[in-house]
Short mmCIF file of C-alpha atoms and ligand atoms in Angstrom, two decimals:
data_model
loop_
_atom_site.label_atom_id
_atom_site.label_comp_id
_atom_site.label_asym_id
_atom_site.label_seq_id
_atom_site.Cartn_x
_atom_site.Cartn_y
_atom_site.Cartn_z
CA MET A 1 113.02 -134.42 -65.97
CA VAL A 2 114.54 -132.58 -69.05
CA PHE A 3 114.46 -134.00 -72.58
CA ARG A 4 116.94 -132.86 -75.19
CA TRP A 5 115.74 -132.73 -78.64
CA ARG A 6 117.68 -134.27 -81.27
CA ASP A 7 116.08 -131.84 -83.46
CA THR A 8 113.82 -128.71 -81.97
CA ASN A 9 112.40 -127.04 -84.96
CA ARG A 10 110.04 -130.28 -85.14
CA PHE A 11 108.69 -130.97 -81.83
CA SER A 12 106.46 -127.79 -80.80
CA ILE A 13 103.56 -127.82 -78.05
CA VAL A 14 101.04 -125.10 -76.99
CA GLU A 15 99.26 -125.29 -73.88
CA SER A 16 95.75 -123.67 -73.79
CA ARG A 17 93.20 -123.18 -71.09
CA ILE A 18 94.93 -126.04 -68.88
CA ASN A 19 93.34 -125.00 -65.99
CA ASP A 20 90.61 -127.70 -66.31
CA GLY A 21 87.79 -126.52 -63.67
CA PHE A 22 88.78 -129.82 -61.31
CA ALA A 23 87.55 -127.49 -58.41
CA GLU A 24 84.50 -126.06 -60.22
CA ALA A 25 83.62 -129.50 -61.64
CA VAL A 26 84.18 -131.11 -57.80
CA ARG A 27 82.24 -128.41 -56.34
CA ALA A 28 79.09 -128.90 -58.77
CA GLY A 29 79.51 -132.59 -58.93
CA LEU A 30 78.63 -133.07 -55.25
CA GLY A 31 76.25 -130.98 -55.22
CA GLN A 32 73.95 -132.35 -57.54
CA ARG A 33 71.77 -135.16 -57.34
CA PRO A 34 72.95 -137.29 -57.86
CA ARG A 35 76.45 -136.71 -57.56
CA SER A 36 78.56 -137.07 -60.21
CA ILE A 37 82.16 -136.05 -61.03
CA PRO A 38 83.17 -136.45 -64.88
CA PRO A 39 85.70 -139.13 -66.01
CA ARG A 40 88.66 -137.11 -67.54
CA PHE A 41 89.54 -136.13 -63.72
CA PHE A 42 90.76 -139.57 -63.26
CA TYR A 43 94.00 -138.76 -64.94
CA ASP A 44 96.26 -136.91 -62.87
CA ALA A 45 100.05 -138.52 -62.76
CA ARG A 46 98.57 -140.91 -60.31
CA GLY A 47 95.70 -141.87 -62.37
CA SER A 48 97.19 -142.13 -65.85
CA GLU A 49 99.79 -144.76 -64.40
CA LEU A 50 97.20 -146.92 -63.11
CA PHE A 51 95.12 -146.40 -66.39
CA GLU A 52 98.85 -147.64 -68.41
CA LYS A 53 98.63 -150.81 -65.40
CA ILE A 54 94.68 -151.55 -66.14
CA CYS A 55 95.88 -151.51 -69.99
CA THR A 56 98.05 -154.17 -69.52
CA LEU A 57 95.99 -157.00 -67.19
CA PRO A 58 94.56 -160.23 -68.20
CA GLU A 59 91.04 -159.06 -67.44
CA TYR A 60 91.09 -155.99 -69.34
CA TYR A 61 90.69 -157.27 -72.73
CA VAL A 62 90.59 -153.96 -74.11
CA THR A 63 93.68 -152.23 -75.07
CA ARG A 64 95.16 -155.79 -76.11
CA THR A 65 92.41 -156.19 -78.68
CA GLU A 66 92.14 -153.03 -80.26
CA PHE A 67 95.83 -153.38 -80.18
CA ALA A 68 96.01 -156.80 -81.98
CA ILE A 69 93.12 -155.14 -84.64
CA LEU A 70 96.05 -152.35 -85.69
CA LYS A 71 98.57 -154.27 -85.70
CA ARG A 72 96.85 -156.40 -88.33
CA TYR A 73 95.47 -153.66 -90.10
CA ALA A 74 97.34 -150.80 -90.04
CA ARG A 75 98.41 -150.86 -94.05
CA GLU A 76 94.82 -150.37 -94.89
CA PHE A 77 94.61 -147.42 -92.83
CA PRO A 78 94.50 -144.42 -95.21
CA PRO A 79 97.64 -142.12 -94.54
CA ALA A 80 97.38 -138.55 -94.64
CA ASP A 81 99.98 -135.86 -95.24
CA THR A 82 98.98 -134.56 -91.14
CA VAL A 83 97.44 -137.14 -88.66
CA ILE A 84 95.91 -135.67 -85.19
CA GLU A 85 95.29 -138.15 -82.09
CA PHE A 86 92.80 -137.31 -79.60
CA GLY A 87 94.17 -138.92 -76.31
CA CYS A 88 97.17 -140.54 -77.56
CA GLY A 89 98.29 -140.96 -73.63
CA TYR A 90 101.77 -142.67 -74.10
CA GLY A 91 101.55 -143.32 -77.93
CA ALA A 92 102.17 -147.13 -78.06
CA LYS A 93 99.40 -147.56 -80.63
CA THR A 94 100.48 -144.02 -82.46
CA ARG A 95 103.86 -146.03 -82.46
CA LEU A 96 102.53 -149.01 -84.52
CA LEU A 97 100.25 -146.85 -87.01
CA PHE A 98 103.29 -144.41 -87.89
CA GLU A 99 105.82 -147.37 -88.95
CA ALA A 100 102.84 -148.38 -91.18
CA PHE A 101 101.98 -144.82 -92.55
CA PHE A 102 105.93 -144.06 -93.35
CA ARG A 103 106.06 -147.32 -95.34
CA THR A 104 104.56 -145.60 -98.20
CA ARG A 105 105.42 -141.44 -97.20
CA ARG A 106 108.34 -139.52 -96.56
CA LYS A 107 107.32 -136.22 -94.78
CA MET A 108 103.99 -136.26 -92.17
CA THR A 109 102.63 -134.17 -89.36
CA PHE A 110 101.71 -135.51 -86.11
CA VAL A 111 98.91 -133.55 -84.05
CA PRO A 112 98.65 -135.61 -80.91
CA VAL A 113 96.16 -133.65 -78.35
CA ASP A 114 96.43 -134.77 -74.76
CA ILE A 115 96.10 -133.54 -71.14
CA SER A 116 99.28 -135.31 -70.04
CA LYS A 117 102.18 -133.03 -70.83
CA ARG A 118 104.79 -135.45 -69.76
CA ALA A 119 103.04 -138.28 -72.04
CA LEU A 120 102.80 -135.43 -75.17
CA GLU A 121 106.69 -134.52 -74.66
CA GLU A 122 107.65 -138.74 -74.70
CA VAL A 123 105.29 -139.22 -78.20
CA GLY A 124 106.63 -136.44 -79.43
CA ARG A 125 110.44 -137.91 -78.43
CA TYR A 126 110.35 -140.84 -79.43
CA LEU A 127 108.56 -140.10 -83.00
CA THR A 128 110.80 -137.41 -83.87
CA ASP A 129 113.69 -139.71 -83.27
CA ALA A 130 112.42 -142.81 -84.99
CA HIS A 131 111.23 -140.97 -88.05
CA PRO A 132 113.49 -137.95 -89.12
CA GLY A 133 110.42 -137.29 -92.10
CA LEU A 134 108.09 -136.65 -88.96
CA ALA A 135 107.36 -133.11 -87.41
CA VAL A 136 105.22 -133.19 -84.42
CA ARG A 137 103.15 -130.38 -83.18
CA ALA A 138 101.08 -130.90 -79.54
CA ILE A 139 98.43 -129.12 -78.03
CA ARG A 140 97.76 -129.64 -74.32
CA ALA A 141 94.52 -129.26 -73.95
CA GLU A 142 90.78 -130.80 -73.32
CA PHE A 143 89.13 -132.21 -76.15
CA ASP A 144 86.08 -129.70 -76.62
CA HIS A 145 88.73 -127.03 -76.34
CA ALA A 146 91.42 -128.85 -78.59
CA LEU A 147 88.73 -128.93 -81.48
CA GLN A 148 89.06 -125.15 -82.64
CA LEU A 149 92.88 -125.64 -82.41
CA ILE A 150 93.86 -128.81 -84.37
CA PRO A 151 94.72 -128.00 -88.33
CA ARG A 152 91.25 -127.11 -90.67
CA ASP A 153 92.85 -129.38 -93.79
CA PRO A 154 91.83 -132.73 -93.96
CA SER A 155 93.64 -134.94 -92.26
CA LEU A 156 93.21 -138.67 -90.99
CA VAL A 157 92.01 -138.08 -86.77
CA LEU A 158 92.72 -141.21 -84.81
CA PHE A 159 90.03 -141.51 -81.59
CA LEU A 160 91.17 -144.89 -80.30
CA GLY A 161 91.18 -146.81 -77.01
CA SER A 162 86.94 -146.26 -77.04
CA ASN A 163 87.62 -142.89 -75.48
CA ILE A 164 84.31 -142.18 -77.15
CA GLY A 165 82.60 -144.73 -74.69
CA ASN A 166 82.96 -142.17 -72.10
CA LEU A 167 80.32 -140.19 -74.26
CA ASP A 168 76.57 -140.52 -74.46
CA HIS A 169 75.10 -141.22 -77.74
CA ALA A 170 74.28 -136.53 -77.92
CA GLU A 171 78.15 -136.04 -77.16
CA ALA A 172 79.37 -138.49 -79.35
CA VAL A 173 77.43 -137.06 -82.66
CA ARG A 174 78.70 -133.39 -81.22
CA PHE A 175 82.21 -134.19 -80.88
CA LEU A 176 82.47 -136.00 -85.01
CA SER A 177 80.89 -133.95 -86.14
CA ALA A 178 82.81 -130.63 -85.55
CA LEU A 179 85.41 -133.13 -87.14
CA ARG A 180 83.91 -133.25 -90.49
CA GLY A 181 85.95 -132.39 -93.64
CA HIS A 182 88.30 -135.15 -91.91
CA GLN A 183 88.27 -138.86 -92.26
CA VAL A 184 88.46 -140.22 -88.34
CA LEU A 185 89.72 -143.86 -87.74
CA VAL A 186 87.50 -144.86 -84.18
CA GLY A 187 87.73 -147.19 -82.03
CA LEU A 188 84.69 -148.60 -80.27
CA ASP A 189 84.48 -151.08 -77.31
CA MET A 190 81.78 -153.83 -78.19
CA GLN A 191 78.50 -155.23 -76.34
CA LYS A 192 79.36 -158.64 -74.95
CA ASP A 193 79.08 -160.74 -72.49
CA PRO A 194 78.55 -158.76 -69.22
CA GLU A 195 80.44 -161.42 -67.51
CA LEU A 196 83.42 -160.53 -69.30
CA LEU A 197 82.53 -156.55 -68.97
CA HIS A 198 82.19 -156.98 -65.39
CA ALA A 199 85.36 -158.70 -64.95
CA ALA A 200 87.22 -156.26 -66.96
CA TYR A 201 86.11 -153.36 -64.86
CA ASP A 202 86.69 -155.05 -61.26
CA ASP A 203 89.74 -157.02 -61.54
CA PRO A 204 90.62 -159.37 -58.85
CA GLY A 205 94.08 -157.55 -58.08
CA GLY A 206 92.03 -154.38 -57.35
CA VAL A 207 93.32 -151.56 -59.91
CA THR A 208 90.63 -150.61 -61.14
CA ALA A 209 89.32 -150.16 -57.52
CA GLU A 210 92.35 -147.82 -56.54
CA PHE A 211 92.02 -146.19 -60.31
CA ASN A 212 88.62 -145.12 -59.18
CA LEU A 213 89.10 -144.41 -55.07
CA ASN A 214 92.38 -141.99 -56.58
CA LEU A 215 89.49 -139.66 -57.58
CA LEU A 216 89.24 -139.05 -54.03
CA ALA A 217 92.97 -139.17 -53.36
CA ARG A 218 92.83 -136.03 -55.85
CA ILE A 219 90.48 -134.36 -54.35
CA ASN A 220 92.16 -134.66 -50.99
CA ARG A 221 95.56 -133.48 -52.61
CA GLU A 222 94.86 -130.88 -54.51
CA LEU A 223 91.26 -129.44 -53.36
CA GLY A 224 92.31 -130.24 -49.45
CA GLY A 225 89.39 -132.40 -48.90
CA ASP A 226 89.50 -134.92 -46.42
CA PHE A 227 87.71 -137.95 -47.84
CA ASP A 228 89.05 -141.20 -46.17
CA LEU A 229 89.61 -143.44 -48.64
CA GLY A 230 89.17 -146.51 -45.99
CA GLN A 231 84.90 -145.25 -46.06
CA TRP A 232 84.56 -146.09 -49.90
CA LYS A 233 84.21 -149.11 -51.70
CA HIS A 234 84.38 -149.21 -55.84
CA PHE A 235 81.58 -150.36 -57.57
CA SER A 236 81.06 -150.96 -61.08
CA PHE A 237 78.35 -153.02 -62.88
CA TYR A 238 76.69 -153.52 -66.53
CA ASN A 239 73.97 -151.66 -67.17
CA ALA A 240 72.06 -153.08 -69.79
CA ALA A 241 69.44 -150.82 -70.44
CA ALA A 242 71.96 -147.90 -70.87
CA GLY A 243 74.49 -150.14 -72.67
CA ARG A 244 77.18 -148.58 -70.44
CA ILE A 245 79.33 -149.77 -67.65
CA GLU A 246 78.85 -147.74 -64.65
CA MET A 247 81.62 -146.80 -62.21
CA HIS A 248 80.40 -145.67 -59.09
CA LEU A 249 82.07 -145.33 -55.19
CA ILE A 250 79.96 -145.99 -52.38
CA SER A 251 79.89 -144.97 -48.95
CA LYS A 252 80.54 -147.66 -46.26
CA GLY A 253 78.66 -145.35 -43.67
CA ALA A 254 77.61 -142.61 -42.64
CA GLN A 255 80.09 -140.09 -42.95
CA VAL A 256 80.64 -136.77 -43.18
CA VAL A 257 83.32 -135.03 -45.66
CA ARG A 258 84.85 -131.43 -45.80
CA VAL A 259 85.81 -130.39 -49.36
CA LEU A 260 86.52 -126.50 -50.68
CA GLU A 261 85.23 -125.09 -47.40
CA GLU A 262 82.09 -126.99 -47.86
CA THR A 263 80.07 -129.76 -45.56
CA HIS A 264 79.13 -132.94 -47.59
CA ARG A 265 76.91 -135.38 -45.98
CA PHE A 266 76.17 -138.95 -46.80
CA GLU A 267 74.86 -141.99 -46.06
CA ALA A 268 75.61 -145.45 -45.74
CA GLY A 269 75.51 -146.92 -49.84
CA GLU A 270 75.02 -142.82 -51.11
CA CYS A 271 77.01 -143.10 -54.37
CA ILE A 272 79.54 -140.54 -56.64
CA HIS A 273 79.31 -141.67 -60.22
CA THR A 274 82.55 -141.07 -61.68
CA GLU A 275 82.43 -142.81 -65.45
CA ASN A 276 80.34 -144.32 -67.97
CA SER A 277 81.62 -146.55 -70.18
CA TYR A 278 79.20 -147.28 -73.21
CA LYS A 279 79.65 -150.08 -75.40
CA PHE A 280 77.99 -150.39 -78.99
CA SER A 281 76.26 -152.20 -81.16
CA ALA A 282 77.01 -152.32 -85.09
CA ASP A 283 73.26 -150.47 -85.54
CA GLN A 284 74.23 -147.76 -82.74
CA ILE A 285 77.48 -147.26 -84.74
CA ARG A 286 75.87 -146.91 -87.62
CA ALA A 287 74.09 -144.38 -86.03
CA ILE A 288 76.75 -142.28 -84.63
CA ALA A 289 78.23 -142.07 -87.84
CA SER A 290 75.00 -140.91 -89.94
CA GLU A 291 73.96 -138.86 -87.40
CA SER A 292 77.19 -136.81 -87.27
CA GLY A 293 77.36 -136.38 -90.97
CA PHE A 294 80.01 -139.35 -92.11
CA ARG A 295 79.78 -142.14 -94.26
CA LEU A 296 80.96 -145.69 -92.55
CA GLU A 297 84.10 -146.65 -94.81
CA LYS A 298 85.04 -149.10 -93.56
CA GLN A 299 84.95 -151.25 -89.98
CA TRP A 300 87.62 -153.77 -88.37
CA THR A 301 86.68 -156.48 -85.86
CA ASP A 302 88.99 -159.70 -83.81
CA GLU A 303 87.80 -162.54 -83.90
CA GLN A 304 85.35 -162.43 -81.07
CA GLY A 305 83.66 -159.22 -82.43
CA TRP A 306 84.45 -157.63 -78.77
CA PHE A 307 85.97 -154.28 -80.40
CA SER A 308 85.64 -152.74 -83.63
CA VAL A 309 87.82 -150.27 -85.62
CA VAL A 310 86.08 -148.11 -87.70
CA LEU A 311 87.10 -145.43 -90.37
CA LEU A 312 84.57 -142.58 -90.66
CA SER A 313 84.57 -140.18 -94.00
C1 LIG B 1 89.98 -144.96 -71.03
C2 LIG B 1 87.69 -144.32 -71.13
C3 LIG B 1 88.81 -145.87 -73.00
O1 LIG B 1 86.32 -146.67 -70.58
O2 LIG B 1 87.69 -148.77 -70.27
C4 LIG B 1 89.38 -148.08 -67.78
C5 LIG B 1 88.73 -146.28 -68.49
N1 LIG B 1 87.76 -147.13 -66.97
N2 LIG B 1 88.90 -149.01 -66.50
C6 LIG B 1 86.96 -147.78 -70.22
C7 LIG B 1 88.27 -147.09 -67.90
C8 LIG B 1 88.21 -147.99 -65.93
C9 LIG B 1 88.32 -146.44 -70.03
N3 LIG B 1 88.69 -145.25 -70.79
#
Protein backbone atom coordinates (compact mmCIF):
# COMPACT_ATOMS: atom_id res chain seq x y z
CA MET A 1 0.00 0.00 0.00
CA VAL A 2 1.27 3.44 -0.90
CA PHE A 3 0.50 6.41 1.28
CA ARG A 4 0.71 9.94 0.01
CA TRP A 5 0.90 12.52 2.73
CA ARG A 6 -0.78 15.83 2.21
CA ASP A 7 2.05 17.34 4.18
CA THR A 8 5.04 15.11 4.73
CA ASN A 9 6.59 17.48 7.21
CA ARG A 10 3.84 16.70 9.61
CA PHE A 11 4.43 12.96 9.73
CA SER A 12 7.54 11.01 10.60
CA ILE A 13 8.21 7.54 11.88
CA VAL A 14 11.23 6.16 13.67
CA GLU A 15 11.70 2.41 13.85
CA SER A 16 13.91 1.14 16.55
CA ARG A 17 15.10 -2.35 17.37
CA ILE A 18 11.99 -3.88 15.93
CA ASN A 19 13.39 -7.36 15.74
CA ASP A 20 11.22 -8.07 18.72
CA GLY A 21 12.86 -11.37 19.65
CA PHE A 22 10.03 -13.70 18.65
CA ALA A 23 12.35 -16.65 18.01
CA GLU A 24 14.18 -16.16 21.31
CA ALA A 25 10.92 -15.82 23.25
CA VAL A 26 9.45 -18.96 21.69
CA ARG A 27 12.60 -20.97 22.29
CA ALA A 28 12.76 -19.88 25.93
CA GLY A 29 9.00 -20.12 26.50
CA LEU A 30 8.65 -23.68 25.20
CA GLY A 31 11.76 -24.74 27.09
CA GLN A 32 10.51 -23.69 30.52
CA ARG A 33 7.86 -25.20 32.81
CA PRO A 34 5.11 -24.17 32.83
CA ARG A 35 5.44 -23.24 29.17
CA SER A 36 4.48 -19.70 28.29
CA ILE A 37 4.83 -17.17 25.47
CA PRO A 38 4.28 -13.43 26.13
CA PRO A 39 1.04 -11.97 24.72
CA ARG A 40 2.73 -9.22 22.73
CA PHE A 41 3.49 -11.86 20.08
CA PHE A 42 -0.22 -12.22 19.25
CA TYR A 43 -0.08 -9.12 17.09
CA ASP A 44 1.25 -10.04 13.68
CA ALA A 45 -0.92 -8.86 10.74
CA ARG A 46 -3.44 -11.68 11.21
CA GLY A 47 -3.46 -11.34 15.00
CA SER A 48 -4.07 -7.60 14.80
CA GLU A 49 -6.95 -8.23 12.42
CA LEU A 50 -8.45 -10.79 14.79
CA PHE A 51 -8.03 -8.44 17.74
CA GLU A 52 -9.90 -5.69 15.86
CA LYS A 53 -12.68 -8.23 15.35
CA ILE A 54 -12.69 -9.12 19.06
CA CYS A 55 -13.18 -5.44 19.86
CA THR A 56 -16.53 -5.46 18.03
CA LEU A 57 -17.90 -8.68 19.60
CA PRO A 58 -21.02 -8.21 21.76
CA GLU A 59 -19.40 -10.34 24.51
CA TYR A 60 -16.24 -8.21 24.55
CA TYR A 61 -17.65 -5.26 26.52
CA VAL A 62 -14.14 -3.79 27.05
CA THR A 63 -13.74 -1.65 23.93
CA ARG A 64 -17.22 -0.19 23.69
CA THR A 65 -17.42 0.52 27.43
CA GLU A 66 -14.13 2.43 27.40
CA PHE A 67 -15.11 4.20 24.19
CA ALA A 68 -18.34 5.43 25.78
CA ILE A 69 -16.43 6.77 28.80
CA LEU A 70 -13.94 8.59 26.57
CA LYS A 71 -16.71 10.00 24.44
CA ARG A 72 -18.67 11.24 27.41
CA TYR A 73 -15.79 12.80 29.35
CA ALA A 74 -13.20 13.74 26.72
CA ARG A 75 -13.70 17.43 27.44
CA GLU A 76 -12.55 16.89 31.02
CA PHE A 77 -9.19 15.42 30.03
CA PRO A 78 -6.29 17.84 30.22
CA PRO A 79 -5.03 18.78 26.77
CA ALA A 80 -1.27 19.20 26.38
CA ASP A 81 1.13 20.39 23.69
CA THR A 82 2.29 16.82 23.27
CA VAL A 83 0.20 13.66 23.52
CA ILE A 84 1.98 10.30 23.60
CA GLU A 85 0.05 7.05 23.15
CA PHE A 86 1.25 3.54 23.90
CA GLY A 87 -0.55 0.98 21.73
CA CYS A 88 -2.62 3.27 19.52
CA GLY A 89 -3.65 0.44 17.18
CA TYR A 90 -5.84 1.87 14.43
CA GLY A 91 -6.63 4.84 16.61
CA ALA A 92 -10.44 4.94 16.83
CA LYS A 93 -10.20 6.24 20.41
CA THR A 94 -7.39 8.61 19.51
CA ARG A 95 -9.47 10.23 16.77
CA LEU A 96 -12.24 10.83 19.24
CA LEU A 97 -9.87 12.40 21.77
CA PHE A 98 -8.23 14.73 19.28
CA GLU A 99 -11.66 16.01 18.24
CA ALA A 100 -12.04 17.14 21.84
CA PHE A 101 -8.46 18.40 22.27
CA PHE A 102 -8.62 20.55 19.16
CA ARG A 103 -11.64 22.40 20.48
CA THR A 104 -9.29 24.35 22.74
CA ARG A 105 -5.94 24.17 20.91
CA ARG A 106 -4.58 24.95 17.51
CA LYS A 107 -1.25 23.16 17.53
CA MET A 108 -0.31 19.80 19.01
CA THR A 109 2.20 17.01 18.57
CA PHE A 110 1.11 13.40 18.70
CA VAL A 111 3.59 10.61 19.41
CA PRO A 112 1.92 7.23 18.80
CA VAL A 113 3.88 4.15 19.85
CA ASP A 114 2.99 0.80 18.32
CA ILE A 115 4.59 -2.29 16.88
CA SER A 116 2.46 -2.20 13.72
CA LYS A 117 3.82 0.11 11.03
CA ARG A 118 0.57 -0.06 9.11
CA ALA A 119 -1.42 1.06 12.13
CA LEU A 120 0.96 3.97 12.73
CA GLU A 121 0.75 5.10 9.12
CA GLU A 122 -3.01 4.89 9.09
CA VAL A 123 -3.41 6.83 12.33
CA GLY A 124 -0.89 9.40 11.13
CA ARG A 125 -2.58 9.88 7.81
CA TYR A 126 -6.04 10.24 9.26
CA LEU A 127 -5.06 12.62 12.04
CA THR A 128 -2.84 14.93 9.99
CA ASP A 129 -5.62 15.17 7.38
CA ALA A 130 -8.24 15.91 10.00
CA HIS A 131 -6.18 18.43 11.99
CA PRO A 132 -3.96 20.92 10.14
CA GLY A 133 -2.34 21.98 13.42
CA LEU A 134 -1.16 18.47 14.25
CA ALA A 135 2.29 16.96 13.74
CA VAL A 136 2.63 13.18 14.19
CA ARG A 137 5.99 11.75 15.30
CA ALA A 138 5.41 8.02 15.34
CA ILE A 139 7.63 5.48 17.10
CA ARG A 140 7.63 1.87 15.99
CA ALA A 141 9.12 -0.05 18.90
CA GLU A 142 8.36 -2.27 21.88
CA PHE A 143 6.83 -0.34 24.78
CA ASP A 144 9.81 -0.89 27.08
CA HIS A 145 12.26 0.33 24.51
CA ALA A 146 10.05 3.25 23.45
CA LEU A 147 10.22 4.61 27.01
CA GLN A 148 13.69 5.84 26.13
CA LEU A 149 12.56 7.46 22.88
CA ILE A 150 9.53 9.51 23.91
CA PRO A 151 9.78 13.29 24.48
CA ARG A 152 10.92 14.37 27.92
CA ASP A 153 8.89 17.54 28.25
CA PRO A 154 5.73 17.08 30.30
CA SER A 155 3.11 15.49 28.06
CA LEU A 156 -0.19 13.70 28.30
CA VAL A 157 0.45 9.95 27.97
CA LEU A 158 -2.42 7.66 26.88
CA PHE A 159 -2.28 4.02 27.97
CA LEU A 160 -5.78 2.82 27.10
CA GLY A 161 -7.68 -0.35 26.32
CA SER A 162 -6.58 -2.06 29.55
CA ASN A 163 -3.29 -2.78 27.84
CA ILE A 164 -1.94 -2.36 31.37
CA GLY A 165 -3.81 -5.59 32.18
CA ASN A 166 -1.10 -7.62 30.42
CA LEU A 167 1.39 -6.49 33.07
CA ASP A 168 1.57 -7.94 36.58
CA HIS A 169 1.64 -5.55 39.52
CA ALA A 170 5.42 -5.09 39.61
CA GLU A 171 5.65 -4.62 35.84
CA ALA A 172 2.82 -2.07 35.85
CA VAL A 173 4.54 -0.10 38.62
CA ARG A 174 7.84 -0.22 36.78
CA PHE A 175 6.27 0.95 33.52
CA LEU A 176 4.33 3.81 35.09
CA SER A 177 7.33 4.89 37.18
CA ALA A 178 9.20 5.52 33.95
CA LEU A 179 6.45 8.00 32.99
CA ARG A 180 6.81 10.23 36.05
CA GLY A 181 6.81 13.89 35.12
CA HIS A 182 4.03 13.33 32.59
CA GLN A 183 0.30 13.11 33.13
CA VAL A 184 -1.00 9.64 32.31
CA LEU A 185 -4.51 8.67 31.25
CA VAL A 186 -4.89 4.93 31.90
CA GLY A 187 -7.79 2.64 30.94
CA LEU A 188 -8.29 -0.33 33.28
CA ASP A 189 -10.77 -3.18 33.16
CA MET A 190 -12.46 -3.75 36.52
CA GLN A 191 -13.14 -6.98 38.44
CA LYS A 192 -16.67 -8.17 37.77
CA ASP A 193 -18.96 -11.20 37.55
CA PRO A 194 -16.74 -14.08 36.30
CA GLU A 195 -19.56 -15.17 33.94
CA LEU A 196 -19.21 -11.91 32.03
CA LEU A 197 -15.45 -12.27 31.97
CA HIS A 198 -15.60 -15.85 30.72
CA ALA A 199 -17.93 -14.86 27.88
CA ALA A 200 -15.67 -11.95 26.89
CA TYR A 201 -12.64 -14.26 26.54
CA ASP A 202 -14.37 -17.27 24.99
CA ASP A 203 -16.93 -15.96 22.53
CA PRO A 204 -19.33 -18.48 20.93
CA GLY A 205 -18.19 -17.49 17.41
CA GLY A 206 -14.67 -18.63 18.25
CA VAL A 207 -12.88 -15.38 17.34
CA THR A 208 -10.92 -15.33 20.60
CA ALA A 209 -10.03 -19.00 20.10
CA GLU A 210 -8.73 -18.18 16.62
CA PHE A 211 -6.79 -15.21 18.03
CA ASN A 212 -5.13 -17.48 20.59
CA LEU A 213 -4.44 -20.29 18.08
CA ASN A 214 -2.98 -17.78 15.61
CA LEU A 215 0.08 -17.68 17.86
CA LEU A 216 0.84 -21.28 16.82
CA ALA A 217 0.08 -20.44 13.19
CA ARG A 218 2.54 -17.54 13.47
CA ILE A 219 5.21 -19.87 14.86
CA ASN A 220 4.60 -22.15 11.87
CA ARG A 221 4.78 -19.24 9.42
CA GLU A 222 7.75 -17.39 10.82
CA LEU A 223 9.79 -19.98 12.68
CA GLY A 224 9.17 -23.04 10.53
CA GLY A 225 7.18 -24.83 13.25
CA ASP A 226 4.91 -27.77 12.51
CA PHE A 227 2.09 -27.24 15.03
CA ASP A 228 -1.09 -29.04 13.93
CA LEU A 229 -3.71 -26.46 14.90
CA GLY A 230 -6.42 -29.14 14.99
CA GLN A 231 -4.56 -30.73 17.91
CA TRP A 232 -4.85 -27.63 20.14
CA LYS A 233 -7.68 -26.09 22.09
CA HIS A 234 -8.24 -22.52 23.26
CA PHE A 235 -8.82 -22.35 27.02
CA SER A 236 -9.48 -19.29 29.14
CA PHE A 237 -10.75 -18.82 32.69
CA TYR A 238 -10.93 -16.21 35.43
CA ASN A 239 -8.35 -16.90 38.13
CA ALA A 240 -10.12 -15.10 40.98
CA ALA A 241 -7.26 -15.50 43.47
CA ALA A 242 -4.90 -13.70 41.08
CA GLY A 243 -7.59 -11.33 39.74
CA ARG A 244 -6.91 -12.15 36.12
CA ILE A 245 -8.18 -13.90 33.02
CA GLU A 246 -5.69 -16.51 31.87
CA MET A 247 -5.50 -17.78 28.33
CA HIS A 248 -3.86 -21.09 27.51
CA LEU A 249 -3.49 -23.44 24.56
CA ILE A 250 -4.12 -27.05 25.54
CA SER A 251 -2.75 -30.08 23.75
CA LYS A 252 -5.67 -32.37 22.82
CA GLY A 253 -3.51 -35.48 22.81
CA ALA A 254 0.08 -36.67 23.21
CA GLN A 255 2.09 -35.15 20.38
CA VAL A 256 5.52 -34.10 19.18
CA VAL A 257 6.13 -30.69 17.63
CA ARG A 258 9.25 -29.37 15.88
CA VAL A 259 10.11 -25.68 16.25
CA LEU A 260 13.43 -24.03 15.43
CA GLU A 261 15.22 -27.33 15.05
CA GLU A 262 14.05 -28.47 18.50
CA THR A 263 11.64 -31.25 19.44
CA HIS A 264 8.87 -30.59 21.96
CA ARG A 265 6.80 -33.37 23.49
CA PHE A 266 3.34 -32.63 24.84
CA GLU A 267 1.14 -34.96 26.88
CA ALA A 268 -2.64 -34.75 26.50
CA GLY A 269 -3.84 -31.75 28.55
CA GLU A 270 -0.47 -30.00 28.73
CA CYS A 271 -0.68 -26.29 28.06
CA ILE A 272 1.12 -23.22 26.86
CA HIS A 273 0.19 -20.13 28.86
CA THR A 274 -0.35 -17.29 26.37
CA GLU A 275 -1.88 -14.37 28.27
CA ASN A 276 -2.76 -12.83 31.61
CA SER A 277 -5.34 -10.06 31.50
CA TYR A 278 -5.57 -8.49 34.95
CA LYS A 279 -8.86 -7.10 36.23
CA PHE A 280 -8.61 -4.34 38.81
CA SER A 281 -10.24 -3.21 42.05
CA ALA A 282 -10.36 0.41 43.20
CA ASP A 283 -7.79 -0.43 45.91
CA GLN A 284 -5.39 -1.94 43.39
CA ILE A 285 -5.62 1.13 41.18
CA ARG A 286 -4.79 3.35 44.15
CA ALA A 287 -1.86 1.10 45.08
CA ILE A 288 -0.42 1.07 41.55
CA ALA A 289 -0.73 4.86 41.33
CA SER A 290 0.99 5.56 44.63
CA GLU A 291 3.68 2.90 44.27
CA SER A 292 4.67 4.37 40.92
CA GLY A 293 4.89 7.86 42.36
CA PHE A 294 1.65 9.32 41.00
CA ARG A 295 -1.38 11.02 42.46
CA LEU A 296 -4.73 9.63 41.35
CA GLU A 297 -6.09 12.93 40.07
CA LYS A 298 -9.44 11.87 38.63
CA GLN A 299 -11.41 8.77 37.82
CA TRP A 300 -14.21 8.15 35.33
CA THR A 301 -16.30 5.03 34.95
CA ASP A 302 -19.44 3.69 33.23
CA GLU A 303 -22.77 3.20 35.01
CA GLN A 304 -22.07 -0.45 35.72
CA GLY A 305 -18.56 0.18 36.98
CA TRP A 306 -17.10 -2.26 34.46
CA PHE A 307 -14.24 -0.09 33.24
CA SER A 308 -12.26 2.84 34.62
CA VAL A 309 -10.30 5.63 33.03
CA VAL A 310 -7.98 7.34 35.51
CA LEU A 311 -5.79 10.40 35.30
CA LEU A 312 -2.45 10.13 37.12
CA SER A 313 -0.18 13.08 37.70
C1 LIG B 1 -5.33 -5.90 24.42
C2 LIG B 1 -4.56 -6.90 26.44
C3 LIG B 1 -6.40 -5.38 26.49
O1 LIG B 1 -6.67 -8.43 27.69
O2 LIG B 1 -8.62 -7.89 26.92
C4 LIG B 1 -8.58 -9.73 24.13
C5 LIG B 1 -6.26 -8.74 24.70
N1 LIG B 1 -7.04 -11.11 24.69
N2 LIG B 1 -9.09 -10.98 24.10
C6 LIG B 1 -7.41 -8.00 26.79
C7 LIG B 1 -7.28 -9.83 24.52
C8 LIG B 1 -8.15 -11.81 24.43
C9 LIG B 1 -6.77 -7.55 25.47
N3 LIG B 1 -5.76 -6.46 25.70
